[in-house]
Short mmCIF file of N, CA and C and ligand atoms in Angstrom, two decimals:
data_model
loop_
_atom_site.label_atom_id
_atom_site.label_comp_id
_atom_site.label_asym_id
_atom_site.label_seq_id
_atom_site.Cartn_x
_atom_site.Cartn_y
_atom_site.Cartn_z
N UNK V 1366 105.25 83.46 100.40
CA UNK V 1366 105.30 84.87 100.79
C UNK V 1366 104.67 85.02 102.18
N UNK V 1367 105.33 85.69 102.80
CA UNK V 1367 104.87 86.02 104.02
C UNK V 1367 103.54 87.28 104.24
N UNK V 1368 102.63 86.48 105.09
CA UNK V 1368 101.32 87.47 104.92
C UNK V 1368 101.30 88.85 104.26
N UNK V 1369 101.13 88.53 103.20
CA UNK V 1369 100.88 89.24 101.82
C UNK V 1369 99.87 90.15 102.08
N UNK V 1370 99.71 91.51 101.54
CA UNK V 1370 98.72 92.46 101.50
C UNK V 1370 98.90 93.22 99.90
N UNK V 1371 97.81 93.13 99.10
CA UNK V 1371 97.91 93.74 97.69
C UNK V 1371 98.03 95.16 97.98
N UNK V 1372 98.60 95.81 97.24
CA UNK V 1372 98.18 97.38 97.24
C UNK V 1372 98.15 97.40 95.74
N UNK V 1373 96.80 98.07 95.41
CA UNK V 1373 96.58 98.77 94.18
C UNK V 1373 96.82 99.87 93.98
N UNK V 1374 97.78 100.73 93.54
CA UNK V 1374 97.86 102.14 93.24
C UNK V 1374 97.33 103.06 91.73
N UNK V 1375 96.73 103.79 92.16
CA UNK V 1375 95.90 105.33 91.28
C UNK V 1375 95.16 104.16 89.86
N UNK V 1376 94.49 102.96 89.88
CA UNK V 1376 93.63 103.03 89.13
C UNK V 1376 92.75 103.61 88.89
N UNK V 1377 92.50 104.74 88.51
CA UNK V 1377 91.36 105.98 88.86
C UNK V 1377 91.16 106.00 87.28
N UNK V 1378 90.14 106.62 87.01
CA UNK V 1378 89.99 106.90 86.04
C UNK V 1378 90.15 108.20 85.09
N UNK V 1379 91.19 109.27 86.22
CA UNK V 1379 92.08 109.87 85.44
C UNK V 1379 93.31 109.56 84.80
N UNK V 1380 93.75 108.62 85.60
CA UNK V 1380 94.65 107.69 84.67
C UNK V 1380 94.82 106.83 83.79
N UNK V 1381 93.51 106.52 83.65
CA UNK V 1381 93.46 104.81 82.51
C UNK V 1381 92.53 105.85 81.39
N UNK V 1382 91.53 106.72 81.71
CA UNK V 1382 90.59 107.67 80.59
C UNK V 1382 90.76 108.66 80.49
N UNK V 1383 90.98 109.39 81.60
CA UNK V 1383 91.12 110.75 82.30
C UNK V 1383 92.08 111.43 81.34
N UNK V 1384 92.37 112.55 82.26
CA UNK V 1384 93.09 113.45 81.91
C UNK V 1384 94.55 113.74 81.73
N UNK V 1385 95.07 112.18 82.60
CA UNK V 1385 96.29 112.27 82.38
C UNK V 1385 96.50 110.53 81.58
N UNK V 1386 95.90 110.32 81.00
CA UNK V 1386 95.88 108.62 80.40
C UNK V 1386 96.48 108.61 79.45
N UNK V 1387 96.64 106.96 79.60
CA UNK V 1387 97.99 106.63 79.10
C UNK V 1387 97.61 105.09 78.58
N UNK V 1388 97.90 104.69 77.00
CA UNK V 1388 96.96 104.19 76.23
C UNK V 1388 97.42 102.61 77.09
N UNK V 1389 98.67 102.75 76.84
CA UNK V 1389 99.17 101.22 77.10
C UNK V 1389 99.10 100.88 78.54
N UNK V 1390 98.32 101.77 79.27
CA UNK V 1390 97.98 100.99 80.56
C UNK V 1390 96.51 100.04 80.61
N UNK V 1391 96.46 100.24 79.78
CA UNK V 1391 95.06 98.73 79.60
C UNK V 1391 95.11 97.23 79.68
N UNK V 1392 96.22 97.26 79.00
CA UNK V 1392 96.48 95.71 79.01
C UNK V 1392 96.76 94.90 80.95
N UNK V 1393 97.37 96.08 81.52
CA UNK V 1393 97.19 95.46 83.26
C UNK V 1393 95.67 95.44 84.03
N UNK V 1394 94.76 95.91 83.09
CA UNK V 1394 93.39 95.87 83.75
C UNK V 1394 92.68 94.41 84.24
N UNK V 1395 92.77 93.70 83.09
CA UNK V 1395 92.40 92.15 83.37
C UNK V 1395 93.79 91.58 84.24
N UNK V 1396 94.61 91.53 84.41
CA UNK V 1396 95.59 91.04 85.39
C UNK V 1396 95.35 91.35 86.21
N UNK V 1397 94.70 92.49 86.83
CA UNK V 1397 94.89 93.21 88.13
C UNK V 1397 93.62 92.60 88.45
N UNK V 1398 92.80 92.75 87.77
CA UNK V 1398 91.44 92.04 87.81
C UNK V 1398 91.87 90.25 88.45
N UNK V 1399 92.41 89.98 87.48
CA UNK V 1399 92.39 88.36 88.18
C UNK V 1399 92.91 88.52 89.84
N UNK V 1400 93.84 89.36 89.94
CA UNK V 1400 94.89 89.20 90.86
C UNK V 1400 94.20 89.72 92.23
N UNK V 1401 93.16 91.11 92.07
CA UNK V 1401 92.22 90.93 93.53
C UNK V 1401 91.16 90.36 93.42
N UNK V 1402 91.08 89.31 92.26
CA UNK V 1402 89.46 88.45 93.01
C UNK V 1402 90.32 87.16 93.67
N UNK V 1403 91.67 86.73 92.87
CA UNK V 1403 92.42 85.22 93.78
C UNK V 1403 92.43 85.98 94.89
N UNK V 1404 93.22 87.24 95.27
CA UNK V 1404 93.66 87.83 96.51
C UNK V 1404 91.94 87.64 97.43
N UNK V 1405 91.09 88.02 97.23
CA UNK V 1405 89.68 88.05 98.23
C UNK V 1405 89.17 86.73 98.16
N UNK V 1406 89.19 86.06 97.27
CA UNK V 1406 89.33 84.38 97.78
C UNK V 1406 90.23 84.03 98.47
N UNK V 1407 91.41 84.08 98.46
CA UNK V 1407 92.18 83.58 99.20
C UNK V 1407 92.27 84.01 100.82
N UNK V 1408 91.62 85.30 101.20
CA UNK V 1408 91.61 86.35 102.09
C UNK V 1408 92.70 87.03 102.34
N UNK V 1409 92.97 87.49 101.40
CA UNK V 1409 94.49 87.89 101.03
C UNK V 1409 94.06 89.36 101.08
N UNK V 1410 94.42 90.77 102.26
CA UNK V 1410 93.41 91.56 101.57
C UNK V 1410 94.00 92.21 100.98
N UNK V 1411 93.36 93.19 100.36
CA UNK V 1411 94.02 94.11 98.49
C UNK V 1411 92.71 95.58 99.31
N UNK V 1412 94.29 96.60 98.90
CA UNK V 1412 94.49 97.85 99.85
C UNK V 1412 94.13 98.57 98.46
N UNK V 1413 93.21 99.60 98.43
CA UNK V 1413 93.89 100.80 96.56
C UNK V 1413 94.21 101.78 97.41
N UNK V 1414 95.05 102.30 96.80
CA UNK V 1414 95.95 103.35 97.23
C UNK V 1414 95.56 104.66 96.02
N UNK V 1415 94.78 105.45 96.39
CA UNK V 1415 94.52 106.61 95.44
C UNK V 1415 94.92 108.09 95.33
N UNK V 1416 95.57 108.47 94.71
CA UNK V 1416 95.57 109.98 94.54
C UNK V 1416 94.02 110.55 95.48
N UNK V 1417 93.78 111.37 95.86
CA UNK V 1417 92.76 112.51 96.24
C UNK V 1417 93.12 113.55 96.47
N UNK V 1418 93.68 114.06 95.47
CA UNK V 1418 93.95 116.04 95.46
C UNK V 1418 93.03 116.78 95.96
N UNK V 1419 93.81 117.59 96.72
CA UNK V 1419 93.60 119.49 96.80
C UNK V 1419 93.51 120.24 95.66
N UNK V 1420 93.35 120.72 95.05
CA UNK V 1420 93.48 121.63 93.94
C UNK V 1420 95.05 122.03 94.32
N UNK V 1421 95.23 122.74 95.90
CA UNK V 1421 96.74 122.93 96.17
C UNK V 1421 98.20 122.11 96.18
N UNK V 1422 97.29 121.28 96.32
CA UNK V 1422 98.43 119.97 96.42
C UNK V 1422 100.04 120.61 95.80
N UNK V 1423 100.80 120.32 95.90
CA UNK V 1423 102.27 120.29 95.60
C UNK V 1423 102.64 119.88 94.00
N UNK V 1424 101.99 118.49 94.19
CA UNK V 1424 102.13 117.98 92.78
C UNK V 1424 101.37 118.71 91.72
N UNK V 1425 100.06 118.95 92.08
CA UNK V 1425 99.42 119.22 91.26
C UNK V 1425 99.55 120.79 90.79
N UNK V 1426 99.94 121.62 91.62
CA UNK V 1426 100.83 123.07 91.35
C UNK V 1426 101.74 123.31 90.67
N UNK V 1427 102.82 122.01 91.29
CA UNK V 1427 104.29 122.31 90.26
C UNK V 1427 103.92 121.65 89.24
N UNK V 1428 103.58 120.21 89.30
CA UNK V 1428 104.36 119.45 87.93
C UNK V 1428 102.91 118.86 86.92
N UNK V 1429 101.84 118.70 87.89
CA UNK V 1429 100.88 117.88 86.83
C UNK V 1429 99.77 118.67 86.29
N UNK V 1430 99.61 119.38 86.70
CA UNK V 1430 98.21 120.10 86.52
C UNK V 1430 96.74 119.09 87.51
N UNK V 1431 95.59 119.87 87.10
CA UNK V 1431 94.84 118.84 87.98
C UNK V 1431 94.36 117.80 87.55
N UNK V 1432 94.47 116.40 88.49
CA UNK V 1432 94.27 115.32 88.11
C UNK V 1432 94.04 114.84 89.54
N UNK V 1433 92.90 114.02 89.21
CA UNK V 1433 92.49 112.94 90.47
C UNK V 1433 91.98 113.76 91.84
N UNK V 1434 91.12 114.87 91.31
CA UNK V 1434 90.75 115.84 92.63
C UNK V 1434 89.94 115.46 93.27
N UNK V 1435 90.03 114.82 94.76
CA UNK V 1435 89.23 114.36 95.40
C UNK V 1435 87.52 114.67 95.10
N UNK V 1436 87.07 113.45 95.29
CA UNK V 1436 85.48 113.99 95.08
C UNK V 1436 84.80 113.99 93.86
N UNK V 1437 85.86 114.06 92.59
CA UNK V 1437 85.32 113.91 91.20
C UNK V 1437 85.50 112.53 90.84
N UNK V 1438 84.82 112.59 89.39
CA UNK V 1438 84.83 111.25 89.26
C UNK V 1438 86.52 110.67 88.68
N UNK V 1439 87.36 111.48 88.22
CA UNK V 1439 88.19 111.01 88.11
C UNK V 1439 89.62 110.79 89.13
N UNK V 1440 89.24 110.53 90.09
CA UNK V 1440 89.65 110.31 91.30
C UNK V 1440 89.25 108.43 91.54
N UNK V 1441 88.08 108.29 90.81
CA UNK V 1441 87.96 106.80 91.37
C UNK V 1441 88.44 106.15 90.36
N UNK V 1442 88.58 104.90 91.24
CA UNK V 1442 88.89 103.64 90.66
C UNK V 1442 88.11 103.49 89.60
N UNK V 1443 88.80 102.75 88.87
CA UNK V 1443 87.92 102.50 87.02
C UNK V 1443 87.12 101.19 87.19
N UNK V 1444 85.89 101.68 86.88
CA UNK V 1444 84.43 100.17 87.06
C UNK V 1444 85.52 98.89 87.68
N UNK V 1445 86.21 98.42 86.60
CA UNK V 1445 86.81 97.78 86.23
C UNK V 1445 87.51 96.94 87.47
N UNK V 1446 87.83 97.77 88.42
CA UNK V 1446 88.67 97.22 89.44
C UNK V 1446 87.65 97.95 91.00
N UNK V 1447 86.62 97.86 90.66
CA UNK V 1447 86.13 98.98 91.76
C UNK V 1447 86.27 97.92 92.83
N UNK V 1448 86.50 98.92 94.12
CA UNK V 1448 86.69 98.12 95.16
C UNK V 1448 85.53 97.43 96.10
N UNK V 1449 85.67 96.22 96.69
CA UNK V 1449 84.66 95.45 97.27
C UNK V 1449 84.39 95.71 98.28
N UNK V 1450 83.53 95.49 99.42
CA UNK V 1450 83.50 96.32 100.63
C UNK V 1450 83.94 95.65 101.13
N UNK V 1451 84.97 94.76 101.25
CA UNK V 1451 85.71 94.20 102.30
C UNK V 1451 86.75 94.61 101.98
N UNK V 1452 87.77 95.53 100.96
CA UNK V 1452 88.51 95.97 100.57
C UNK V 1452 88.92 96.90 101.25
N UNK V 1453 90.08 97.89 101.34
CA UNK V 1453 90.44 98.90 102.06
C UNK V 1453 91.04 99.60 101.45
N UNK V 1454 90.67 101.01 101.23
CA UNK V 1454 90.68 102.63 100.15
C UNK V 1454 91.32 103.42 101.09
N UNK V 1455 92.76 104.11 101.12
CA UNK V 1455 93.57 104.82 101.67
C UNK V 1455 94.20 106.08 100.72
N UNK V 1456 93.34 106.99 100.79
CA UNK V 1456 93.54 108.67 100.33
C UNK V 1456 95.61 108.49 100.24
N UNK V 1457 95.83 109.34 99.55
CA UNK V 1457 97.09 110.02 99.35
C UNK V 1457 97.51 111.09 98.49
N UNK V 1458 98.15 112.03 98.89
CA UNK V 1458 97.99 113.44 98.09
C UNK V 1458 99.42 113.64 97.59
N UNK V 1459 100.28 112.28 97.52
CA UNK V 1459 101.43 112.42 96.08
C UNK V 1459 101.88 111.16 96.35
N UNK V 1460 102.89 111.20 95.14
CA UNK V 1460 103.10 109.66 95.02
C UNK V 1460 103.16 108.72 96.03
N UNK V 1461 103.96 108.31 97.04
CA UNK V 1461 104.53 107.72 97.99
C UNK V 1461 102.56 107.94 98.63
N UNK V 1462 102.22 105.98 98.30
CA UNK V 1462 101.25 105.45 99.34
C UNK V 1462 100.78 105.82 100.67
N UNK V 1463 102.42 105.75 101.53
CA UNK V 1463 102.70 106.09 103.09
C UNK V 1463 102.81 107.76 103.27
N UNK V 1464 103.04 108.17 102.38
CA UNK V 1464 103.42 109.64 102.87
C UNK V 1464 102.12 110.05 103.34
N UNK V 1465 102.05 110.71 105.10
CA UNK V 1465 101.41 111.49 106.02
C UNK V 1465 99.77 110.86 105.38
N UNK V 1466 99.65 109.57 105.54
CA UNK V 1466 98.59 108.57 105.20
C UNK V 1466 98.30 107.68 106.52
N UNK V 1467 97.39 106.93 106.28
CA UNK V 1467 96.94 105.88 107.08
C UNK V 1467 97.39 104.27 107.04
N UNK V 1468 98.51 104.34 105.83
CA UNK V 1468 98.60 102.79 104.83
C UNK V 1468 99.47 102.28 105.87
N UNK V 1469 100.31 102.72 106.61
CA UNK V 1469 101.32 101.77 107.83
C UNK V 1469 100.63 101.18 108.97
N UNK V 1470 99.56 102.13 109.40
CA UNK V 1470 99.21 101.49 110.33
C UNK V 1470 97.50 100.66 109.91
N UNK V 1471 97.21 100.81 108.81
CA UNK V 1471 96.52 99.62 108.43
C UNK V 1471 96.95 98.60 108.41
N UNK V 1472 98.23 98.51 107.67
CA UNK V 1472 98.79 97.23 107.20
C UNK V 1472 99.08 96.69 108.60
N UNK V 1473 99.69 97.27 109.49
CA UNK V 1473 99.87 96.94 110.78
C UNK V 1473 99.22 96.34 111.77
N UNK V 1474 97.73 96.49 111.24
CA UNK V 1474 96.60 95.75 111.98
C UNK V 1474 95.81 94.77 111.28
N UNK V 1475 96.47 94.47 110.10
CA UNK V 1475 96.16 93.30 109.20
C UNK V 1475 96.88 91.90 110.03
N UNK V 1476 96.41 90.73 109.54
CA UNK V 1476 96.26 89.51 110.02
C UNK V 1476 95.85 88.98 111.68
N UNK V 1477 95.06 90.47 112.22
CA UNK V 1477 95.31 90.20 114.06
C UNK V 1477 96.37 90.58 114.44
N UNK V 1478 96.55 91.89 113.41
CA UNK V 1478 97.16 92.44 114.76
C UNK V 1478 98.69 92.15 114.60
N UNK V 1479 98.60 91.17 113.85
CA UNK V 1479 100.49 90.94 113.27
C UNK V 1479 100.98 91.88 112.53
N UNK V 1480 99.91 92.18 111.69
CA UNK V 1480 100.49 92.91 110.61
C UNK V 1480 101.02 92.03 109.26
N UNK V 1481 100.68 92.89 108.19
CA UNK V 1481 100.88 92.26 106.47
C UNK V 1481 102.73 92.38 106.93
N UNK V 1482 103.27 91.49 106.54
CA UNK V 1482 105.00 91.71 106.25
C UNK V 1482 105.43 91.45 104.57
N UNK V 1483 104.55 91.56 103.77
CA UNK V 1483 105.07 91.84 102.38
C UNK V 1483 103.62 92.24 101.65
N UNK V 1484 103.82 93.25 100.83
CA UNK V 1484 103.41 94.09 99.66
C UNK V 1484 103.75 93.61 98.32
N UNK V 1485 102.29 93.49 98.05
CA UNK V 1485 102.61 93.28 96.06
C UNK V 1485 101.70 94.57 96.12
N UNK V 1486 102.77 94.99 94.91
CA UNK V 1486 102.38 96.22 94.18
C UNK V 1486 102.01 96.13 92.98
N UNK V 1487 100.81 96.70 92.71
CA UNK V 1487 100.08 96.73 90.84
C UNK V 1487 99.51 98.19 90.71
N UNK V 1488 99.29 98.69 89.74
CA UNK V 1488 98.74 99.68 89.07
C UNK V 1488 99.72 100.97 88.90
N UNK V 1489 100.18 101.79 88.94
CA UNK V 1489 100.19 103.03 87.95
C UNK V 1489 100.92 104.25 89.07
N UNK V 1490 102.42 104.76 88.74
CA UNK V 1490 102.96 104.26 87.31
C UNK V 1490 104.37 103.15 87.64
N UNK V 1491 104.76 102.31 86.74
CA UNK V 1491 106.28 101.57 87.55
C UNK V 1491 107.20 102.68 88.37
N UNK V 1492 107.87 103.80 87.51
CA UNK V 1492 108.74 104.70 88.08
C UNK V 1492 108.33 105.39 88.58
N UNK V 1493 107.11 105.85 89.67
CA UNK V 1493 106.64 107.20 89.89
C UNK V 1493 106.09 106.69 91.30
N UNK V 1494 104.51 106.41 91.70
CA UNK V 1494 104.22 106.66 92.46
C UNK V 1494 104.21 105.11 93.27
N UNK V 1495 104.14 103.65 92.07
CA UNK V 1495 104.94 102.41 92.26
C UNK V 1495 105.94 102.37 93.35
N UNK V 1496 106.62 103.34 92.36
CA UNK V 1496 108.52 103.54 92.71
C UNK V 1496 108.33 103.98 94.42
N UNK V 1497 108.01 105.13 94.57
CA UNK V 1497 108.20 105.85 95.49
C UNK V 1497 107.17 105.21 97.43
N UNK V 1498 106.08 104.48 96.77
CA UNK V 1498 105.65 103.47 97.50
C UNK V 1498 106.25 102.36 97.77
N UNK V 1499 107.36 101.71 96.99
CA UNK V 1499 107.86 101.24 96.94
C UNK V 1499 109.38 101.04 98.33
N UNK V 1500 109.73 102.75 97.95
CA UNK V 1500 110.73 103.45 98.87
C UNK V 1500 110.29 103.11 100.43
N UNK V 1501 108.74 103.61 100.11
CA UNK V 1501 108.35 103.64 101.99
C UNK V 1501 108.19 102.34 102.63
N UNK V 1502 108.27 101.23 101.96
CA UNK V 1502 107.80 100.38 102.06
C UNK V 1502 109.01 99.70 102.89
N UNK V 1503 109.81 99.90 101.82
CA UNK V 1503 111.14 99.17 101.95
C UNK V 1503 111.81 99.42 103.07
N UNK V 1504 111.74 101.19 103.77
CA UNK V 1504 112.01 101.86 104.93
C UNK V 1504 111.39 101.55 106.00
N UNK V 1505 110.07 101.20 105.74
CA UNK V 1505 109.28 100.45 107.01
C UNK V 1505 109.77 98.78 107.31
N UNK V 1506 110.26 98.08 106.23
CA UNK V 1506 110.60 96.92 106.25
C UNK V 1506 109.76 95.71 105.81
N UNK V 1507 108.88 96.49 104.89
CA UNK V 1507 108.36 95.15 104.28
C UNK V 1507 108.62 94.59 103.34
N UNK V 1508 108.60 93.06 103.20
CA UNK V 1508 109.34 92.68 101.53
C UNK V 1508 108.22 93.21 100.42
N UNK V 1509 108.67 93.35 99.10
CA UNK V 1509 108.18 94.18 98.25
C UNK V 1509 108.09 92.98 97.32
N UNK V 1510 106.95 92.57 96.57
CA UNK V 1510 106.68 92.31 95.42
C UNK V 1510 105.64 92.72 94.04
N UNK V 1511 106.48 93.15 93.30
CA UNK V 1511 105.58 93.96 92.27
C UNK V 1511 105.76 93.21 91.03
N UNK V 1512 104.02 93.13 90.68
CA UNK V 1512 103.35 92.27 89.36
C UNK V 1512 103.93 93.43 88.12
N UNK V 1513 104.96 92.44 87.44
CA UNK V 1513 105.59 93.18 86.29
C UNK V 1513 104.41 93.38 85.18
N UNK V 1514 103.30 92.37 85.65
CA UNK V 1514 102.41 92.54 84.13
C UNK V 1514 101.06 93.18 84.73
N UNK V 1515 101.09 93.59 86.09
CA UNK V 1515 100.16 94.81 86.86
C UNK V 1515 100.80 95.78 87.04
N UNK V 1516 101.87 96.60 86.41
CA UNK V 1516 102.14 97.68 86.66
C UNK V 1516 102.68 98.25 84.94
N UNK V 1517 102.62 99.57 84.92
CA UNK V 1517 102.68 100.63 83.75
C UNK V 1517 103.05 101.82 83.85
N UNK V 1518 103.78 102.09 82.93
CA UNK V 1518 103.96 103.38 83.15
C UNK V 1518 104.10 104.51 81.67
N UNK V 1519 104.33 105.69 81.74
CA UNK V 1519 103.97 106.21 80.27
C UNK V 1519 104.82 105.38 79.48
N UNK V 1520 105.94 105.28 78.99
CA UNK V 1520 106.23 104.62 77.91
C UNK V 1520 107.09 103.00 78.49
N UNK V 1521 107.79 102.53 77.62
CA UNK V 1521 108.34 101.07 77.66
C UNK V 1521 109.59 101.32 78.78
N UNK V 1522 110.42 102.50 78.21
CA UNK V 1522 111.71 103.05 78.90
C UNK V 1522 111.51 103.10 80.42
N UNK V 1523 110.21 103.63 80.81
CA UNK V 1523 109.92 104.59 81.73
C UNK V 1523 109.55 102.89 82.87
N UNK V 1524 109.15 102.21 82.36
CA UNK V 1524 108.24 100.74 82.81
C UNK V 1524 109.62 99.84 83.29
N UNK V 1525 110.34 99.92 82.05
CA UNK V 1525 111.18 98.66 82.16
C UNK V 1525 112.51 99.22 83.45
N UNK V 1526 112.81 100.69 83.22
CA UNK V 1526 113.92 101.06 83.82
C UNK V 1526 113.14 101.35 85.47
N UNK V 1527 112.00 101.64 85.30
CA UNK V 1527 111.18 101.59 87.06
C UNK V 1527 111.26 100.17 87.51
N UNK V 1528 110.76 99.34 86.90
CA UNK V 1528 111.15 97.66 87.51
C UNK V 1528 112.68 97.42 87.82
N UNK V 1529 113.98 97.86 86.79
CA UNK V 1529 115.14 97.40 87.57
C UNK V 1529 115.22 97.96 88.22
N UNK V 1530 114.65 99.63 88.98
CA UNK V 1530 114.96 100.04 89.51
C UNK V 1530 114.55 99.78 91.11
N UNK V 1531 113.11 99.35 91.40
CA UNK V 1531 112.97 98.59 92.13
C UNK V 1531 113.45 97.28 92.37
N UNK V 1532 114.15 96.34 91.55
CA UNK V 1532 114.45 95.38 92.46
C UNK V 1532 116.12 95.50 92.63
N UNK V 1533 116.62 96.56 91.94
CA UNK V 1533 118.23 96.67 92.46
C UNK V 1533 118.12 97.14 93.64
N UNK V 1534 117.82 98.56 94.24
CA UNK V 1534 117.48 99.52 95.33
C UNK V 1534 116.64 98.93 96.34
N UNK V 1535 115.14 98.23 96.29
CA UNK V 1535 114.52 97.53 97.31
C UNK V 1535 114.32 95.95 97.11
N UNK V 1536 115.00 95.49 96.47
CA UNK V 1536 115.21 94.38 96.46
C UNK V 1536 113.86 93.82 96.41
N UNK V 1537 113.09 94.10 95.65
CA UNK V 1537 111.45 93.68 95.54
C UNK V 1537 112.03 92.75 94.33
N UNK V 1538 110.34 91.77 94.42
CA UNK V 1538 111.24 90.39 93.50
C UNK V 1538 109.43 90.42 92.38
N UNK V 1539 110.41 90.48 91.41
CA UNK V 1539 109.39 90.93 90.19
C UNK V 1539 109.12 89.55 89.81
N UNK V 1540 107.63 89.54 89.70
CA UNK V 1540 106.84 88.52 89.31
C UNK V 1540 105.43 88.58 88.69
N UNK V 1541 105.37 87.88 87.86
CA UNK V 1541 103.66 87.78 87.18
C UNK V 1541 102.80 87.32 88.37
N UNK V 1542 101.33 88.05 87.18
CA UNK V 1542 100.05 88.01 88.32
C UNK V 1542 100.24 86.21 88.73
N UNK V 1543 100.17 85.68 87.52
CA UNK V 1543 100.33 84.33 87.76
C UNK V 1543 101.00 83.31 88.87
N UNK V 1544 102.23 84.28 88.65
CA UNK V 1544 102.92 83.56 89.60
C UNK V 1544 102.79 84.06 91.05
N UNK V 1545 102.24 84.76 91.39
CA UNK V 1545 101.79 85.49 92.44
C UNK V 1545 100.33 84.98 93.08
N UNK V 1546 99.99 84.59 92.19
CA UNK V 1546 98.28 83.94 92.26
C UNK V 1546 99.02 82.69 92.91
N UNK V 1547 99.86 81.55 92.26
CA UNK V 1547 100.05 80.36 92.50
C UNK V 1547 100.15 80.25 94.37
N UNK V 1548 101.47 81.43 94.64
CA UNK V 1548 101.34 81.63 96.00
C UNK V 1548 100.57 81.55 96.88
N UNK V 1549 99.31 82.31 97.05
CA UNK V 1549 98.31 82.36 97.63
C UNK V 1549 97.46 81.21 97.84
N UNK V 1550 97.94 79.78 97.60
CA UNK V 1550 97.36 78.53 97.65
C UNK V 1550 98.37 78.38 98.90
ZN1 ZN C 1458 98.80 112.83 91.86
#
């Protein structure tokens, strides 16, 4: 893979405990776990990408109610995956990572200045905010790889039909933490 950059998306703990949680996203906690301590050994760096609402926000008006309001605790990352200080935490106020964010031109100044040219994607949800990070990604031109056993979404339907849906549309190439770890050697 070509200089690889992790992005973790909305492990917060409105999503895994919180207010909008969702039981069967547990089992990607220890995967995701393995997958940014190989990534920070390897110096591979691993980006979280978090919700931080407005109360006004768009999303949170029309469709979700409030969840992940900047500043509370359910806005952060869960113990579990908390981020390291060599890590890099990029705000976003709806799904899509890149939308009117800082995540392009971080990634852009990753490796010196070359820039990361492929994204693995893990955390929450496959069809939603995955998906739609996914979109920007693909529009900016980076190759896309997303950990089928680091990502979740509310039910099986919702998981399995967000994965074909990313690799028909962005041609992202679905792979375990495992096999994603092996890479990074
Ligand atoms: Zn949100």
């Amino acid at each position: 893979m070509e200089k690889p950059a992790i992005i973790i998306i909305d492990m917060l703990n409105d999503f895994v405990t919180g207010k909008l949680q969702v039981e069967r996203t547990k089992h990607i906690i220890p995967n995701l776990k393995q997958l940014v301590e190989a990534a920070r050994k390897s110096g591979v760096p691993v980006v979280y990408s978090n919700d931080a609402h407005y109360p006004q926000d768009v999303e949170v008006v029309e469709k979700w109610g409030n969840h992940a309001i900047k500043g509370t605790r359910g806005a952060e990352v869960i113990p579990e995956l908390a981020p390291s200080v060599k890590d890099y935490v990029v705000e976003k106020r709806t799904y899509s990572g890149f939308f009117e964010t800082g995540l392009d031109s971080l990634l852009r100044s990753l490796y010196k200045g070359e820039g990361a040219k492929t994204v693995i994607l893990g955390g929450l949800h496959t069809h939603m905010c995955v998906r739609h990070t996914a979109a920007d990604a693909f529009f900016r031109g980076y190759h896309i790889i997303v950990a089928k056993d680091g990502v979740e979404a509310f039910t099986e339907k919702d998981h399995e039909e967000g994965l074909k849906y990313l690799e028909n549309v962005y041609g992202a190439k679905i792979m375990t933490v495992d096999e994603i770890i092996k890479e990074f050697k």
